[in-house]
Coordinates of C-alpha atoms in Angstrom, one line a residue:
X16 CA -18.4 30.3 -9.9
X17 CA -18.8 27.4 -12.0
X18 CA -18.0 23.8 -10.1
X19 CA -16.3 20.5 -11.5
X20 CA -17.7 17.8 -12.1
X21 CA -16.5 13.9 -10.7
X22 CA -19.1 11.8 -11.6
X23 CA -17.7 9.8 -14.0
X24 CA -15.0 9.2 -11.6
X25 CA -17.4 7.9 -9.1
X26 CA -15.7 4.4 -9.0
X27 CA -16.6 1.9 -6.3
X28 CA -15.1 -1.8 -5.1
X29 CA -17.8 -4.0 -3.5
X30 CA -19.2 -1.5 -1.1
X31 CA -16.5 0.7 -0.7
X32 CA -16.5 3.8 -2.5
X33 CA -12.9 5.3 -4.4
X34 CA -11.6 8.1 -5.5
X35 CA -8.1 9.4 -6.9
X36 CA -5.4 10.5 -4.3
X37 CA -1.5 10.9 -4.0
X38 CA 0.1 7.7 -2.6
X39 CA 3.7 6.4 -2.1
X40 CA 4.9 2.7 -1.1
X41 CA 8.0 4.4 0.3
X42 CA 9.7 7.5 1.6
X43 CA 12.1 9.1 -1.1
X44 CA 12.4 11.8 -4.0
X45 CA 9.4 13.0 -5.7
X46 CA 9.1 10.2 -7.9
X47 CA 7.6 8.2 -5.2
X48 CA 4.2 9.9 -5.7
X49 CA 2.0 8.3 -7.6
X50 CA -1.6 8.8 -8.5
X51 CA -3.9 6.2 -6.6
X52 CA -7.1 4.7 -6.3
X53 CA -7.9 4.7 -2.2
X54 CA -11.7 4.4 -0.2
X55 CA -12.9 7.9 0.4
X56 CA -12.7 9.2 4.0
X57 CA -15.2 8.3 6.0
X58 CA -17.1 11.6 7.7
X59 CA -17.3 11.6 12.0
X60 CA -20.2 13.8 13.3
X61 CA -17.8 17.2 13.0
X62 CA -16.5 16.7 9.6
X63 CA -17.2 18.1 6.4
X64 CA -16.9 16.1 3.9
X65 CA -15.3 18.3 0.8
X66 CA -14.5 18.1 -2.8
X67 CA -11.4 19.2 -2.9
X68 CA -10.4 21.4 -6.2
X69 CA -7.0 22.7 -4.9
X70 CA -4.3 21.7 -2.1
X71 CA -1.6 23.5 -1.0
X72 CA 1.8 22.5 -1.0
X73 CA 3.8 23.1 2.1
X74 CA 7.7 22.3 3.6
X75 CA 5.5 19.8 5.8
X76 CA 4.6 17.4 2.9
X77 CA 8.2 17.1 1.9
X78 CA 9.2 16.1 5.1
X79 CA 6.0 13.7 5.0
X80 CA 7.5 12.0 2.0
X81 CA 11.2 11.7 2.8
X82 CA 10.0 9.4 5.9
X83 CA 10.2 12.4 8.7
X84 CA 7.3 12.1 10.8
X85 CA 7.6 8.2 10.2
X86 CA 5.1 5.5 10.1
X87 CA 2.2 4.7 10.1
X88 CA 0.8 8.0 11.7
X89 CA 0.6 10.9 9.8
X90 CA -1.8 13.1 11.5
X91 CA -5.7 12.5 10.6
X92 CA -5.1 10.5 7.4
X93 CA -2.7 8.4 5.9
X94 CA -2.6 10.5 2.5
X95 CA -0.3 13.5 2.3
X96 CA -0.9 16.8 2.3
X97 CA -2.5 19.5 4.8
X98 CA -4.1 22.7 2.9
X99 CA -7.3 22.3 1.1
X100 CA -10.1 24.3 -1.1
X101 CA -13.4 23.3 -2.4
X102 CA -16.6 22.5 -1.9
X103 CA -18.7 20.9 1.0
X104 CA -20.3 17.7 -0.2
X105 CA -21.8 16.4 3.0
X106 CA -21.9 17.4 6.8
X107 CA -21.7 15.2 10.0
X108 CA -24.1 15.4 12.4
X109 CA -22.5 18.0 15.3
X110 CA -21.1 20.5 12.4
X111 CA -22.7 23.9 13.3
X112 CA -22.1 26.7 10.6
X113 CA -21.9 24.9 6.9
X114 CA -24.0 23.3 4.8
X115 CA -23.6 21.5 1.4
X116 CA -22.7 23.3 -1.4
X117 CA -20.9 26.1 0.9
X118 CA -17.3 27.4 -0.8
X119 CA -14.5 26.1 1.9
X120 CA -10.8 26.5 2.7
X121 CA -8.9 25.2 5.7
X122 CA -6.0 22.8 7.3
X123 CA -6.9 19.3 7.1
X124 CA -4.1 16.3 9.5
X125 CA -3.6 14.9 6.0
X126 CA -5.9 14.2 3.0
X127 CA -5.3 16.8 1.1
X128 CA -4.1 15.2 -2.0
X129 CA -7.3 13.6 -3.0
X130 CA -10.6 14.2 -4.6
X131 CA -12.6 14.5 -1.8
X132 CA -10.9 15.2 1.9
X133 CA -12.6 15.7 5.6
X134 CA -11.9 18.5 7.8
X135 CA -13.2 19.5 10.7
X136 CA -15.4 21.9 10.3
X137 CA -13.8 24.3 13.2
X138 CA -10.7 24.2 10.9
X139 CA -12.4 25.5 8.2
X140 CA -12.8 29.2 6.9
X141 CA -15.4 30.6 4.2
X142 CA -13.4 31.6 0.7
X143 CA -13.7 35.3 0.5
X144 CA -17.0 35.6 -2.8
X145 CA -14.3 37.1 -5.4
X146 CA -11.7 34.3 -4.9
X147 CA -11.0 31.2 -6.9
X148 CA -9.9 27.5 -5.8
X149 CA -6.4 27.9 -6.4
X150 CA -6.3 31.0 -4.5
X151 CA -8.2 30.3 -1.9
X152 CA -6.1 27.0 -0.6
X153 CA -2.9 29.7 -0.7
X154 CA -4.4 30.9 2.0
X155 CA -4.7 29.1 5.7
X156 CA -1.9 27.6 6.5
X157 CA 0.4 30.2 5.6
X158 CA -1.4 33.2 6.8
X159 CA -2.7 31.3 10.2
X160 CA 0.7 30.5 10.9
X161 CA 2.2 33.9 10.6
X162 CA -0.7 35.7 12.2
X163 CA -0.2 33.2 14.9
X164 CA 3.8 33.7 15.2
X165 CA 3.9 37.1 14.5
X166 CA 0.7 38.5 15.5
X167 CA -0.5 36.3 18.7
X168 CA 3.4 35.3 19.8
X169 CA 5.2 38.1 18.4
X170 CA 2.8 40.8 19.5
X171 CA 3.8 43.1 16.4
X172 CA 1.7 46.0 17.0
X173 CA 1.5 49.7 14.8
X174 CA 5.2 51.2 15.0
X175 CA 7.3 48.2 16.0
X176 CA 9.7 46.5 13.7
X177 CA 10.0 43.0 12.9
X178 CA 12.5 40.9 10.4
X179 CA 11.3 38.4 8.4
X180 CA 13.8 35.5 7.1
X181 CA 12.8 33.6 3.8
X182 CA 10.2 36.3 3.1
X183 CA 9.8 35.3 -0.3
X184 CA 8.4 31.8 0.9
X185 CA 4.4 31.0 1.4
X186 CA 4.9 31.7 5.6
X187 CA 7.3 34.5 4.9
X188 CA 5.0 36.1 2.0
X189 CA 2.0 36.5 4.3
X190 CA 4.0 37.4 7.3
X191 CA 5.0 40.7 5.3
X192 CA 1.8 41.4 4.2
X193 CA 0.0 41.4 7.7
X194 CA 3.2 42.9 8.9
X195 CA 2.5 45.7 6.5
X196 CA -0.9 45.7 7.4
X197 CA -0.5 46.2 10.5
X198 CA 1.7 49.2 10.4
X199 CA 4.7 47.9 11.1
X200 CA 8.3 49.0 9.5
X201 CA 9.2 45.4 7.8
X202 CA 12.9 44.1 7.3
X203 CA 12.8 41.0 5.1
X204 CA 15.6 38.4 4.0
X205 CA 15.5 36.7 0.5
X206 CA 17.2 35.9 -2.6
X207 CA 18.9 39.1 -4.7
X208 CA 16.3 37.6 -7.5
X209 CA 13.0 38.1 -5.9
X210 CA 13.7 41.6 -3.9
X211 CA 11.4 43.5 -5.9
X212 CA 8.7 40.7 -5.1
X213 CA 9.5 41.0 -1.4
X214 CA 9.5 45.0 -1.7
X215 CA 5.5 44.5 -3.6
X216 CA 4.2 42.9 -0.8
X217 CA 5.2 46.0 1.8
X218 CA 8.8 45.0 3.0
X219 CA 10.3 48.8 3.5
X220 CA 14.0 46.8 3.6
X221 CA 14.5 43.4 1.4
X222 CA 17.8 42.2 2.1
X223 CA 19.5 39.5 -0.3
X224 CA 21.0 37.4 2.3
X225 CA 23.7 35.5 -0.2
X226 CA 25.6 39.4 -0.6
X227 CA 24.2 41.0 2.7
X228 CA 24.9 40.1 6.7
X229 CA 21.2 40.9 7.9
X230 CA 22.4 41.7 11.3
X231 CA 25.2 44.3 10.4
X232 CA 21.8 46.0 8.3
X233 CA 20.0 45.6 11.0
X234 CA 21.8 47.3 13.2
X235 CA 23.2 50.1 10.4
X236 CA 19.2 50.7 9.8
X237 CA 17.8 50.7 13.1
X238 CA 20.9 52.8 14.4
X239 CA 21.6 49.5 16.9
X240 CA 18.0 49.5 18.5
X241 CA 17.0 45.8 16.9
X242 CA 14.4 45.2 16.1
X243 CA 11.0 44.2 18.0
X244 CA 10.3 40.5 16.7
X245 CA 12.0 38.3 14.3
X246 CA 10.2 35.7 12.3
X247 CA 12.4 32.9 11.6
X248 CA 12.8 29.7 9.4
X249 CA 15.7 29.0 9.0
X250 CA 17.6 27.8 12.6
X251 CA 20.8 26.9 13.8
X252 CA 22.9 29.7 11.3
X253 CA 20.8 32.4 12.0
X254 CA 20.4 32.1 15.7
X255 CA 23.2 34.1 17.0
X256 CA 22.7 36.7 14.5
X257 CA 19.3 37.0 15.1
X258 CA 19.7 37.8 19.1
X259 CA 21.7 40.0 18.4
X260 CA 19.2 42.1 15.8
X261 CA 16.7 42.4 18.4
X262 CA 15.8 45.3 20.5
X263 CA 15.7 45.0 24.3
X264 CA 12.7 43.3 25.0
X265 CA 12.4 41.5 21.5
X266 CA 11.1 38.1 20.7
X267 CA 12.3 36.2 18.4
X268 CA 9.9 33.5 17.1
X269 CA 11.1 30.0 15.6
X270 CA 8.6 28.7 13.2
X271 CA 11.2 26.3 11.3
X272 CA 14.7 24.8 11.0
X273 CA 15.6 24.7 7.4
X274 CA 18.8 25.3 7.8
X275 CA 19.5 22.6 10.8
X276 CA 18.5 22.6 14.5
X277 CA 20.5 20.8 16.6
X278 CA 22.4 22.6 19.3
X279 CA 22.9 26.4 19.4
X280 CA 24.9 28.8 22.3
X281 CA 23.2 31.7 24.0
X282 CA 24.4 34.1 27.0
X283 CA 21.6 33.6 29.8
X284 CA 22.9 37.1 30.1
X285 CA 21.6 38.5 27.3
X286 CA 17.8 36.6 27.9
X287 CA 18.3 38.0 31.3
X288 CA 19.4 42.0 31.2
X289 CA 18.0 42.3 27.5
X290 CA 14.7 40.8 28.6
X291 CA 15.0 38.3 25.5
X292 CA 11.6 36.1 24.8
X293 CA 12.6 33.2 22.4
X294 CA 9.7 31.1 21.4
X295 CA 8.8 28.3 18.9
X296 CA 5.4 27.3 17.3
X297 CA 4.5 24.3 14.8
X298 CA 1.0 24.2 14.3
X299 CA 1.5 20.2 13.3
X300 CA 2.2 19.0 16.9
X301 CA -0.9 21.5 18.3
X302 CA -3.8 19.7 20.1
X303 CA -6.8 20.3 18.0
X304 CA -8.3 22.9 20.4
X305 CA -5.3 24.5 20.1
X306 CA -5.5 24.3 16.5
X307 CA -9.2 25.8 16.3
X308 CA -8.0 28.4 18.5
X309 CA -5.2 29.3 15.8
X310 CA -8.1 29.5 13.4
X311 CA -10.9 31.4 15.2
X312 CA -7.7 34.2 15.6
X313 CA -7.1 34.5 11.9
X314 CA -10.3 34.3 11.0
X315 CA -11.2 37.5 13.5
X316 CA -8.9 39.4 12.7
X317 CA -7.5 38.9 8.4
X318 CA -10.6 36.6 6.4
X319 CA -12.6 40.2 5.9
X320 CA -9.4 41.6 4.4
X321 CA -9.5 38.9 1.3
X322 CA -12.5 40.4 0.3
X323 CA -12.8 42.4 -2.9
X324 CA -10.9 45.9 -2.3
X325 CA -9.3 44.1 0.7
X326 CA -5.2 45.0 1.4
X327 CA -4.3 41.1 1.5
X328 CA -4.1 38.6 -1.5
X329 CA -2.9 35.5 -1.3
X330 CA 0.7 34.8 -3.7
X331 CA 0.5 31.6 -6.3
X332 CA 3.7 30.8 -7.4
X333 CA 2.6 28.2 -10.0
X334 CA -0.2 25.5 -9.9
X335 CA 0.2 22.2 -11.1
X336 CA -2.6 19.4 -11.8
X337 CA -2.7 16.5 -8.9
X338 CA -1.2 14.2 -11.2
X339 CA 2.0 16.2 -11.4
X340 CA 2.6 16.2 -7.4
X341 CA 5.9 15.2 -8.1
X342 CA 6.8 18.0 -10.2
X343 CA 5.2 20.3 -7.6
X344 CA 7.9 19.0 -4.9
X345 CA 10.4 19.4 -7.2
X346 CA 9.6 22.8 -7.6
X347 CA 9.3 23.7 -3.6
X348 CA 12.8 21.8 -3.3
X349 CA 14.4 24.2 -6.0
X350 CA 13.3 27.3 -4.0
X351 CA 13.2 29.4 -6.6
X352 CA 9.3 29.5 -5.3
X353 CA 7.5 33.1 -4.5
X354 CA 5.0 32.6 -2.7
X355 CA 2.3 29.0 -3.1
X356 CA 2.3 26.2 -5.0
X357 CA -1.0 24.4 -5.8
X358 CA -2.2 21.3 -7.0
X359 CA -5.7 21.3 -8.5
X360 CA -7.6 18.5 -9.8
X361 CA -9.4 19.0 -13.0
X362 CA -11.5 16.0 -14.4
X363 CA -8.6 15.1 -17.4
X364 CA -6.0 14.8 -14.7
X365 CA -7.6 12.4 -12.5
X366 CA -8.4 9.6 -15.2

């Protein structure tokens, strides 16, 4: 696959080494972002060091933006953004596994919106021979993060049933395909306008939740069983509807709160004689051995289905070049997403 090249945007000040990134002086709408000269990171002895051709976009880096992780700690660097794909450019001293030149994908604690970004290398994944850039960065952090709900939390197994809320989403999007994959019979919530989408990916049931109550489907479908786990994004409006769409002995598993947290009412009852299991996974606030673990799992049991006849492929919504970040959050905001959005940096966008 051929590379790009960034030499002539090798740029330096005294001693210190730049490149192009995504900045903002404050938090606020999209038009805060603004393309940047900053030093390049500097690589600790189990980095990669990685010349990043695509970034994901995620809910994260808008929240990153709008001031809601505050000041001045972001993670692992001060520049936004948490998905990367590209090419290894130089290794530290204790990285086991990768060598320059090797094709790489992974979750990065910031950095992603920049020419070159570190990550450590146990947070990093080959990209499967037949995939591009842009593809491959629409992979880790959705798919680790609904194999880790769904798959490791969840327990889905061959023959449960498991709902999926904003299905047509990047989380939601892999979720039903490694819910499909699995074996699984797959309800899935989205817009009326992106059903078929949702149906394509292996959802037996898409539900358009602005005409449709999921729960009275639910329980029409599933003759009032429930069903086994329910993948959730959305919070506080859901939450009573959602224990009451699983099966005895169901877990429902909170991986957002786009429609508000705050405070919601339960029955102790119903945890208690229904056997209920309500958990809750970001992988943002993890420890990092916590978050290698996360990737080892995926990485087991999914990267050797992105291979060439494989039954996953990561979904692109649209791409957009690093200069155009803003325009990217813009489009994330409107929701009328399916699936990723990517930024890539080509050598006319960075100048």
């Amino acid at each position: 696959m051929p590379s790009l090249d960034f030499s002539d945007h090798a740029r330096t000040l005294g001693d210190i080494t730049l490149m192009k990134a995504i900045t903002f002086d404050t938090f606020g709408g999209p038009d805060v972002l603004q393309l940047s000269d900053v030093a390049t990171p500097h690589v600790r002895p189990t980095d990669l060091l990685v010349r990043v051709y695509a970034a994901g976009v995620n809910r994260a880096d808008l929240t990153h933006r709008t001031g809601g992780y505050g000041r001045p700690n972001f993670g692992d660097s001060l520049i936004i953004g948490l998905e990367i794909a590209g090419e290894v450019i130089e290794t530290g001293s204790a990285v086991v596994g990768y060598q320059v030149g090797d094709r790489v994908m992974g979750v990065v604690g910031g950095g992603a919106y920049a020419e070159q970004a570190r990550i450590d290398y146990r947070m990093a994944m080959p990209i499967p021979a037949q995939l591009d850039y842009v593809h491959a960065a629409a992979i880790p952090e959705v798919f680790v993060t609904a194999h880790e709900a769904m798959m490791h939390l969840g327990r889905l197994q061959r023959g449960d049933s498991v709902l999926i809320h904003a299905a047509a989403g990047g989380v939601g999007s892999a979720a039903v395909q490694l819910a499909y994959a699995t074996g699984a019979t797959v309800y899935a919530t989205t817009d009326g306008s992106k059903v078929a989408r949702v149906e394509h990916l292996g959802a037996d049931v898409a539900i358009d939740y602005k005409t449709e109550d999921f729960a009275e489907v639910i329980a029409r479908r599933t003759e009032g069983r429930g069903v086994d786990v329910i993948i959730d994004f959305v919070g506080e409006p859901y939450f009573a509807r959602n224990l009451k769409s699983l099966a005895n002995g169901g877990r429902l598993i909170q991986v957002g709160i786009l429609g508000g947290g705050g405070e919601v009412a339960l029955k102790l009852e119903d945890i208690l004689y229904r056997h209920l299991q309500i958990m809750g996974t970001v992988m943002k606030s993890r420890t990092q051995p916590e978050k290698h673990a996360m990737i080892s799992r995926f990485r087991e049991h999914w990267l050797g289905r992105f291979e060439g006849g494989g039954s996953l492929e990561p979904v692109v919504d649209s791409s957009f070049p690093l200069s155009r970040a803003a325009d990217a959050h813009r489009r994330m905001e409107s929701a009328e997403n399916v699936g990723k959005i990517i930024l890539t940096l080509e050598e006319a966008d960075l100048r």
